[in-house]
mmCIF file of C-alpha atoms in Angstrom:
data_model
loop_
_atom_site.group_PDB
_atom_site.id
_atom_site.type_symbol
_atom_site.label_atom_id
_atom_site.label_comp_id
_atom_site.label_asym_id
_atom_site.label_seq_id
_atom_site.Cartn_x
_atom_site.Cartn_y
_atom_site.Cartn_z
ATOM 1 C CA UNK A 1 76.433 86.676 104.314
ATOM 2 C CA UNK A 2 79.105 89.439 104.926
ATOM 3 C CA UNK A 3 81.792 89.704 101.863
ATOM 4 C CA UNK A 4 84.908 88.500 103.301
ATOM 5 C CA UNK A 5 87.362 90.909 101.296
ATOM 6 C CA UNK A 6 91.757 90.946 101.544
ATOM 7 C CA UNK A 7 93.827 94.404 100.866
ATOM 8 C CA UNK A 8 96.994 95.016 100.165
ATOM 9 C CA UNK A 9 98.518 97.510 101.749
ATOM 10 C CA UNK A 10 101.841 98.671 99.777
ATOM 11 C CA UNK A 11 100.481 100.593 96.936
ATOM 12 C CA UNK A 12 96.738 100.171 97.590
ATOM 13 C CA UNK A 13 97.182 102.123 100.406
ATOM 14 C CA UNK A 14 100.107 102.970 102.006
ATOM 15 C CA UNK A 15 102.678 104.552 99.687
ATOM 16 C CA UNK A 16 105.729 102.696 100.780
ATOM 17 C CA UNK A 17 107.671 103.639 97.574
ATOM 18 C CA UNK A 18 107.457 107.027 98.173
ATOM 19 C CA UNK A 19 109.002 106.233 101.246
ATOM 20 C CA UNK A 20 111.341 103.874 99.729
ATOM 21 C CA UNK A 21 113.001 106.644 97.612
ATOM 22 C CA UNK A 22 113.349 108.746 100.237
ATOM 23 C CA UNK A 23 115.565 106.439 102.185
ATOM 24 C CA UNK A 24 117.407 105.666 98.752
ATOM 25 C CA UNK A 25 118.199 108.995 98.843
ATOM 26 C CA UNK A 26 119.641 109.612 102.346
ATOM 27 C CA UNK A 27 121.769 106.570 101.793
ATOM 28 C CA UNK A 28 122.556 106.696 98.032
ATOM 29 C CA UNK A 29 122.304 110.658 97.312
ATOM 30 C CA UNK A 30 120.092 112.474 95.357
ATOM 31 C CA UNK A 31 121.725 112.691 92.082
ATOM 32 C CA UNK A 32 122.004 108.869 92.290
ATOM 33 C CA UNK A 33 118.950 107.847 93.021
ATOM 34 C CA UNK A 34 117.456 110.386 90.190
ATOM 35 C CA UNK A 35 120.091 108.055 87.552
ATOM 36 C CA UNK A 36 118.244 105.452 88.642
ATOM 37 C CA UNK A 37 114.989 106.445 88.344
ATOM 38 C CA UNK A 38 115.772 107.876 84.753
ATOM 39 C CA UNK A 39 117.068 104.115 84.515
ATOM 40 C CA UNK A 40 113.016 103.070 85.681
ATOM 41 C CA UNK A 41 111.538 105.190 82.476
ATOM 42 C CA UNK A 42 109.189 108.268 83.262
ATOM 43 C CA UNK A 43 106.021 106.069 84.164
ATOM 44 C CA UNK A 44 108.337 103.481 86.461
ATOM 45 C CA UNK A 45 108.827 100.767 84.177
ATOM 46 C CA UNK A 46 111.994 98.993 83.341
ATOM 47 C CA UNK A 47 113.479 100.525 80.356
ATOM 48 C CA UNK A 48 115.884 97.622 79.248
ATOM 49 C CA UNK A 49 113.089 95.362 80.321
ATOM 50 C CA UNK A 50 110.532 97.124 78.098
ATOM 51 C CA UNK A 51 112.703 96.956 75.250
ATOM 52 C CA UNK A 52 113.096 93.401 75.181
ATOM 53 C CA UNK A 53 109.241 92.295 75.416
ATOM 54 C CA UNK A 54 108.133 92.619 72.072
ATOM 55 C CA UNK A 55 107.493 89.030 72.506
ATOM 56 C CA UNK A 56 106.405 88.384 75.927
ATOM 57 C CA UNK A 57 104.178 85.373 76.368
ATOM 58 C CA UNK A 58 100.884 86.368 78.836
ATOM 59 C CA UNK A 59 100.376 83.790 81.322
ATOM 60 C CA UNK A 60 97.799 82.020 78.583
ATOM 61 C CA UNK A 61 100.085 81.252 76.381
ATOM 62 C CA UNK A 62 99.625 83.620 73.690
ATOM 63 C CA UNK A 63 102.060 85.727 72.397
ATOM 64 C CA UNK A 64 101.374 89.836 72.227
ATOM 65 C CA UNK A 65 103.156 92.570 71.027
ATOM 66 C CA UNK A 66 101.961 94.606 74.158
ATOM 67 C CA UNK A 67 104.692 95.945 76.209
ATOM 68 C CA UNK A 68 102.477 96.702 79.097
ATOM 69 C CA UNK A 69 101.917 92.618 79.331
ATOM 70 C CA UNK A 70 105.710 93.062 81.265
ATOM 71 C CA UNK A 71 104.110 93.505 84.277
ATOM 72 C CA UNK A 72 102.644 90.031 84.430
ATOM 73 C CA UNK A 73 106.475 88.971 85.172
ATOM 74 C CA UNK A 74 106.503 90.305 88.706
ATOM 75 C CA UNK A 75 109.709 91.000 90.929
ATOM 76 C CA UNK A 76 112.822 91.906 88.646
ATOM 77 C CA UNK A 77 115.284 89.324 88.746
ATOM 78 C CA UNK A 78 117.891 89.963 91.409
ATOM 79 C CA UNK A 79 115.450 91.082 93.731
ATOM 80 C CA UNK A 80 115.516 89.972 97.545
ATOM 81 C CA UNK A 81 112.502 87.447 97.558
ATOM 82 C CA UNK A 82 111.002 88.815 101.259
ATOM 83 C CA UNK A 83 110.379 92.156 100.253
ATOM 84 C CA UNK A 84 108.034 94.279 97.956
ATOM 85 C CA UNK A 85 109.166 94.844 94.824
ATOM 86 C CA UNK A 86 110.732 98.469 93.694
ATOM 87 C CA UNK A 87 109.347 100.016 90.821
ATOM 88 C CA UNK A 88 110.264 103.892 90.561
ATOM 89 C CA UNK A 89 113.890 103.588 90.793
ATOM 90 C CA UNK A 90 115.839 100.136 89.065
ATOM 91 C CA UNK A 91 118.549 99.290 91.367
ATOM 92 C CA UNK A 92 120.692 96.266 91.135
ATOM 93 C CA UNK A 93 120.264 93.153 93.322
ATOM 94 C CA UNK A 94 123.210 94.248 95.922
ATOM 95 C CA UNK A 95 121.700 97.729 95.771
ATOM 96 C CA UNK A 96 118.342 97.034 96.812
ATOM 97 C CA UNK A 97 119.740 94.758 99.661
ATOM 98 C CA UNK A 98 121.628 97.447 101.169
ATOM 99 C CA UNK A 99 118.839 99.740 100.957
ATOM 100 C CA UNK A 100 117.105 96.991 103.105
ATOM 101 C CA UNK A 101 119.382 96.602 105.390
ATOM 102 C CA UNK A 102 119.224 100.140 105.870
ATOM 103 C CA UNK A 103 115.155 100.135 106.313
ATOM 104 C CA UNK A 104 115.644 97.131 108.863
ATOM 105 C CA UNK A 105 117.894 99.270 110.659
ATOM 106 C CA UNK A 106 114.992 101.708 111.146
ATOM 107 C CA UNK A 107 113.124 101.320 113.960
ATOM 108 C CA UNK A 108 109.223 101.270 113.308
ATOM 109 C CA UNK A 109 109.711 102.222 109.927
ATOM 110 C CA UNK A 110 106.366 100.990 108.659
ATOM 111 C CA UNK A 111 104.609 103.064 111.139
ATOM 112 C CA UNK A 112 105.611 106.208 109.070
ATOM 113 C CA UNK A 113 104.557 105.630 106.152
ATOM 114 C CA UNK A 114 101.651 108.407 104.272
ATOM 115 C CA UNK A 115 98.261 107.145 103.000
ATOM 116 C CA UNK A 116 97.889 107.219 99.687
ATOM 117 C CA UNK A 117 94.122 108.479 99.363
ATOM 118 C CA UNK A 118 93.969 110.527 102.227
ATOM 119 C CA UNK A 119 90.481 109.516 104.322
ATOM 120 C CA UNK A 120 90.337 106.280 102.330
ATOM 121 C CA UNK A 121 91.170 104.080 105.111
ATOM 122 C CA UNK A 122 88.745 106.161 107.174
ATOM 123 C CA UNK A 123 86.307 105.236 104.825
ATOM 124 C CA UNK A 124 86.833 101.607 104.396
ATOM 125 C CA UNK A 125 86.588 101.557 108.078
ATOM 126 C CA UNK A 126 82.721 102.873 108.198
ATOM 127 C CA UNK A 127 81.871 100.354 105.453
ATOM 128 C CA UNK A 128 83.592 97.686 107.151
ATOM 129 C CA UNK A 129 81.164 98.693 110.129
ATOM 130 C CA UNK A 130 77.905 99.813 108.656
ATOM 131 C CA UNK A 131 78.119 96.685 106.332
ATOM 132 C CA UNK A 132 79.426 93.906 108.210
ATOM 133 C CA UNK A 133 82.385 93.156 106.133
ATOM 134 C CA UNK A 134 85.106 91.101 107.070
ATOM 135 C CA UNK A 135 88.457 92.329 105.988
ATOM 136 C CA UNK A 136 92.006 91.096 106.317
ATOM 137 C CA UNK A 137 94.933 93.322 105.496
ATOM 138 C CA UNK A 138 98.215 91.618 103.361
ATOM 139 C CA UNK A 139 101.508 93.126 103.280
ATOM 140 C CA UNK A 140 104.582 91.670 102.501
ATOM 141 C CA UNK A 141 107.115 93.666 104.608
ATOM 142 C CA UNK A 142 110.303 92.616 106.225
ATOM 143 C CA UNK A 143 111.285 93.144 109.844
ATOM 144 C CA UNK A 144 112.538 96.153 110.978
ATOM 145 C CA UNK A 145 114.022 97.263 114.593
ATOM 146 C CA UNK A 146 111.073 97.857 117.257
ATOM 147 C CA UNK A 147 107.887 95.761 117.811
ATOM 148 C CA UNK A 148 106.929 93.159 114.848
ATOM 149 C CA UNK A 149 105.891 94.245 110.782
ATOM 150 C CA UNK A 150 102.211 93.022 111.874
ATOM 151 C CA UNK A 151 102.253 95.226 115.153
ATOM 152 C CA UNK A 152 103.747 98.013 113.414
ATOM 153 C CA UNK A 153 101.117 97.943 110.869
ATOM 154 C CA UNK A 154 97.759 97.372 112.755
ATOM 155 C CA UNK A 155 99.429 100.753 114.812
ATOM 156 C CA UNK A 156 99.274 102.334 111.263
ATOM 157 C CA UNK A 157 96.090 101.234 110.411
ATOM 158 C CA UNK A 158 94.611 102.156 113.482
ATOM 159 C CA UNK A 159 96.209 105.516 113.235
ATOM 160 C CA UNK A 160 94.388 106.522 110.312
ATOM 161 C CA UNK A 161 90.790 105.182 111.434
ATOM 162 C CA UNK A 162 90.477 101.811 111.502
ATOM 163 C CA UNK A 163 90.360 99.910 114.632
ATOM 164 C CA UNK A 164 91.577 96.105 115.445
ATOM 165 C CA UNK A 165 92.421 95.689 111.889
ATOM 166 C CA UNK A 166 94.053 92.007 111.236
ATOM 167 C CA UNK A 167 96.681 91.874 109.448
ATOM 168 C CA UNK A 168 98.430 89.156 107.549
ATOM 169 C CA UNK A 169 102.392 89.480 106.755
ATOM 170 C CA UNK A 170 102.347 87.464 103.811
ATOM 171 C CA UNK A 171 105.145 85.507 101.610
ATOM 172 C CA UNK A 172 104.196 83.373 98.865
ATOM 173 C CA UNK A 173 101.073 83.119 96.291
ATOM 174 C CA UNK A 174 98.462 85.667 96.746
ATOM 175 C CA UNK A 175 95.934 82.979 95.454
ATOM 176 C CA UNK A 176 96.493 80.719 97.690
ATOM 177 C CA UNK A 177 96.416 82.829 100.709
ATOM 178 C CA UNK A 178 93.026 83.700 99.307
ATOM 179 C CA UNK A 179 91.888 80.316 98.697
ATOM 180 C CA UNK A 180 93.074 79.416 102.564
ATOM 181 C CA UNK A 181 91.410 82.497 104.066
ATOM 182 C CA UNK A 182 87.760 82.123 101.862
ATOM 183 C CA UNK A 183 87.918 85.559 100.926
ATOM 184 C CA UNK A 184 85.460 86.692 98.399
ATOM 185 C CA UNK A 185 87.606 89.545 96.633
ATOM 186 C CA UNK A 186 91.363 90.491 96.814
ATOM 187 C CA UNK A 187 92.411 94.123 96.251
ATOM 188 C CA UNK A 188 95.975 94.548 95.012
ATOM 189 C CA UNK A 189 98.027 96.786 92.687
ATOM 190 C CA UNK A 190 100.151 94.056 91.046
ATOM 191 C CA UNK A 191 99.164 92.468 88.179
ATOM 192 C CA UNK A 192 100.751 89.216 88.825
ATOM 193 C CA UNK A 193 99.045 89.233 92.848
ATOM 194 C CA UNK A 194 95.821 89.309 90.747
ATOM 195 C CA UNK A 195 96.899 86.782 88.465
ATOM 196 C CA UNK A 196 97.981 84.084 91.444
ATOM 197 C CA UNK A 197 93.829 84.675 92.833
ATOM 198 C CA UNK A 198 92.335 83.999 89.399
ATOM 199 C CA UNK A 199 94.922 81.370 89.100
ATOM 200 C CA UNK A 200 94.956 79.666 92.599
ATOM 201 C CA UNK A 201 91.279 80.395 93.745
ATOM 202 C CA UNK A 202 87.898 81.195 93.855
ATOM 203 C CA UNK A 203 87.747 84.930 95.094
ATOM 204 C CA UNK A 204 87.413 88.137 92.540
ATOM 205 C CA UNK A 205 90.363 89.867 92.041
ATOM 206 C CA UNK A 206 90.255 93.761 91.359
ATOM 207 C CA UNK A 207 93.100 95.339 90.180
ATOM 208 C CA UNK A 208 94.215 99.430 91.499
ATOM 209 C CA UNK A 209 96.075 100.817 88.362
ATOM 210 C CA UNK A 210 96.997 104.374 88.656
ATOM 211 C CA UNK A 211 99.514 103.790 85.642
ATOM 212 C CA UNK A 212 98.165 105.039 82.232
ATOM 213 C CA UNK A 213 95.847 102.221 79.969
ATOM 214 C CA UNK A 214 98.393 101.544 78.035
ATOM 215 C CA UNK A 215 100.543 100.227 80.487
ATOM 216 C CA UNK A 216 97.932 97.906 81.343
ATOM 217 C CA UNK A 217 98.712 94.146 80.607
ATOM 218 C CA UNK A 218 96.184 92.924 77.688
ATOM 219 C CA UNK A 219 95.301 89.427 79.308
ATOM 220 C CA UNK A 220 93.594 91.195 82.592
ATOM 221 C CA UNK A 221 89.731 91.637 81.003
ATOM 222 C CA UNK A 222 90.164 88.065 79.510
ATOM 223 C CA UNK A 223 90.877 86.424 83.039
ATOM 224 C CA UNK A 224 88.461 88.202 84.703
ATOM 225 C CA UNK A 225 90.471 90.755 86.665
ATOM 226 C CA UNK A 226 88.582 93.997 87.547
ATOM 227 C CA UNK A 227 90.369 96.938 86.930
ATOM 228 C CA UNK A 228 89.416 100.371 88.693
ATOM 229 C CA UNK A 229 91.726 104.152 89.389
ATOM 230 C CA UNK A 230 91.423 104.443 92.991
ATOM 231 C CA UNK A 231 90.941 103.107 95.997
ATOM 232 C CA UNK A 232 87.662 104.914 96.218
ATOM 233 C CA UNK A 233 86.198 103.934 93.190
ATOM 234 C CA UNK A 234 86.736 100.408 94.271
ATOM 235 C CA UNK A 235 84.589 100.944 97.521
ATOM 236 C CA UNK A 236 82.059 102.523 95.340
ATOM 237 C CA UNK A 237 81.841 99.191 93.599
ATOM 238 C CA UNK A 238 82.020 96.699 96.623
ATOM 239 C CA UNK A 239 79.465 98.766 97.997
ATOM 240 C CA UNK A 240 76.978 98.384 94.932
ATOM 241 C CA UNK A 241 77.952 94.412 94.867
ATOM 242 C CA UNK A 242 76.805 94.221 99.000
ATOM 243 C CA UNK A 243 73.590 96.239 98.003
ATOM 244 C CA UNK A 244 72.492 93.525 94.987
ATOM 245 C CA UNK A 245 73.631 90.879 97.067
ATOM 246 C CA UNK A 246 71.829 92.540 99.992
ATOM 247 C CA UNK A 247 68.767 92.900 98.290
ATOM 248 C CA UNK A 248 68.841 89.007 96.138
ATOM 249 C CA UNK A 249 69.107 90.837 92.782
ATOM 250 C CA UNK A 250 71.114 88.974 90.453
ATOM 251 C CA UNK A 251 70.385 91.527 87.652
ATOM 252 C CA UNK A 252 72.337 94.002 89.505
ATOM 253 C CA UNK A 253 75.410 92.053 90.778
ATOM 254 C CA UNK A 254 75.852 90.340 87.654
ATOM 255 C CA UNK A 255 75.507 94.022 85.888
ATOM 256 C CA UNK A 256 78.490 95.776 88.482
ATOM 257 C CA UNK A 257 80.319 91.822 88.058
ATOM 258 C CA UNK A 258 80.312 92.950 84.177
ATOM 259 C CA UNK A 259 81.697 96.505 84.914
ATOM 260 C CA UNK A 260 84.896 95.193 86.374
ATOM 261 C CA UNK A 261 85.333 92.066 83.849
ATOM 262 C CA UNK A 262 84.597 89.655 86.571
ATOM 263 C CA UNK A 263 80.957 88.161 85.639
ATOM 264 C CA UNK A 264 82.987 84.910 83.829
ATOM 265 C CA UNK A 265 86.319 84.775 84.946
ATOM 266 C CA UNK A 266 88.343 82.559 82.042
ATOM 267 C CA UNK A 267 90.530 79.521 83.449
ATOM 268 C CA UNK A 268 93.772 79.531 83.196
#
């Protein structure tokens, strides 16, 4: 049976903030937009936000001293609820929906956005083939002038290997979406995506965190979130869980389940 596995795209692999603060930039000016990434704290976390979550509760219920545990609170408050959320630069609400407006304005803008491991699309592509792997693409991207966020994104896809992708413009709970499609694994970079599939399915949910470990919120291990660098390192795993599963070796799946945390994920 073929692993049936869901991307996301913003920060897995397209880098849309890079982009992001680059428009910020030709609408709010340089020196701006640098104040407000100073205002985001050197590794793109809230500052005042930071500050304030000595106390956080993790979505268990427990209390931890563990800043990095912020990130389970997803999208600042303020933010625009049909868009990705900003992390590099902290702009207010109004802010951040004038730089949207300005992206809308923009015709095709998700066409030109860079891939963030360069080949790694490529790559996912000959898996995808060799292996038999289903794989459906989430984004959560807003309309902009030209053809349609979906169209605009299978033309990316496709322009950096990987043909007839499908793609799913998404709004709502990650986990559910997951639970709806049947997919096996989800792939994100946000902490609280992963947290909705533990919470609101049955796939695996493996977690991209190019941040530093200590940034890292405590409760992922415990609810049986994988957590891996790069995009390629993650393909180097879901290609040793398709070869036990291949091959009817428990041993060996349950041994790569254990090196991403996922072998007993903990209910919530």
């Amino acid at each position: 049976m073929s692993l049936r596995i869901g991307f996301d795209l913003d920060g897995v692999l397209a880098d849309m903030e890079a982009e992001l603060v680059r428009q910020a930039e030709i609408l709010f000016g340089e020196p701006m937009t640098r104040r407000l990434a100073e205002r985001a704290g050197p590794d793109g976390a809230d500052v005042e936000a930071v500050a304030a979550a000595d106390a956080t509760p993790d979505p268990a219920g427990s209390t931890s001293p563990n800043h990095a545990d912020d990130a389970w609170r997803g999208p600042r408050e303020g933010a625009p609820d049909n868009v990705p959320p900003l992390l590099k630069i902290k702009m207010t609400s109004r802010q951040q929906r004038r730089l949207w407006r300005h992206v809308e304005s923009i015709e095709n803008f998700w066409e030109g956005l860079a891939e963030l491991e360069p080949g790694v699309i490529q790559r996912l592509a000959r898996l995808t083939s060799d292996r038999r792997w289903e794989i459906i693409f989430l984004t959560k991207r807003p309309e902009t002038v030209g053809v349609t966020a979906q169209v605009q994104t299978q033309r990316w896809l496709e322009s950096h290997g990987f043909r007839m992708p499908s793609v799913y413009v998404v709004q709502g709970s990650r986990g559910r979406i997951a639970a709806a499609l049947a997919l096996d694994i989800v792939v994100d970079d946000r902490p609280e995506n992963c947290l909705d599939v533990v919470v609101d399915s049955k796939a695996r949910a493996i977690l991209i965190w190019r941040e530093g470990e200590n940034q890292l919120p405590a409760a992922t291990q415990r609810l049986g979130i994988g957590v891996v660098k790069t995009v390629g390192e993650c393909l180097d795993i879901l290609t040793e869980i398709d070869s036990a599963a291949g091959r009817e070796e428990p041993g060996v799946l349950n041994r790569v389940m254990r090196l991403l945390g996922l072998k007993e994920p903990a209910s919530a």
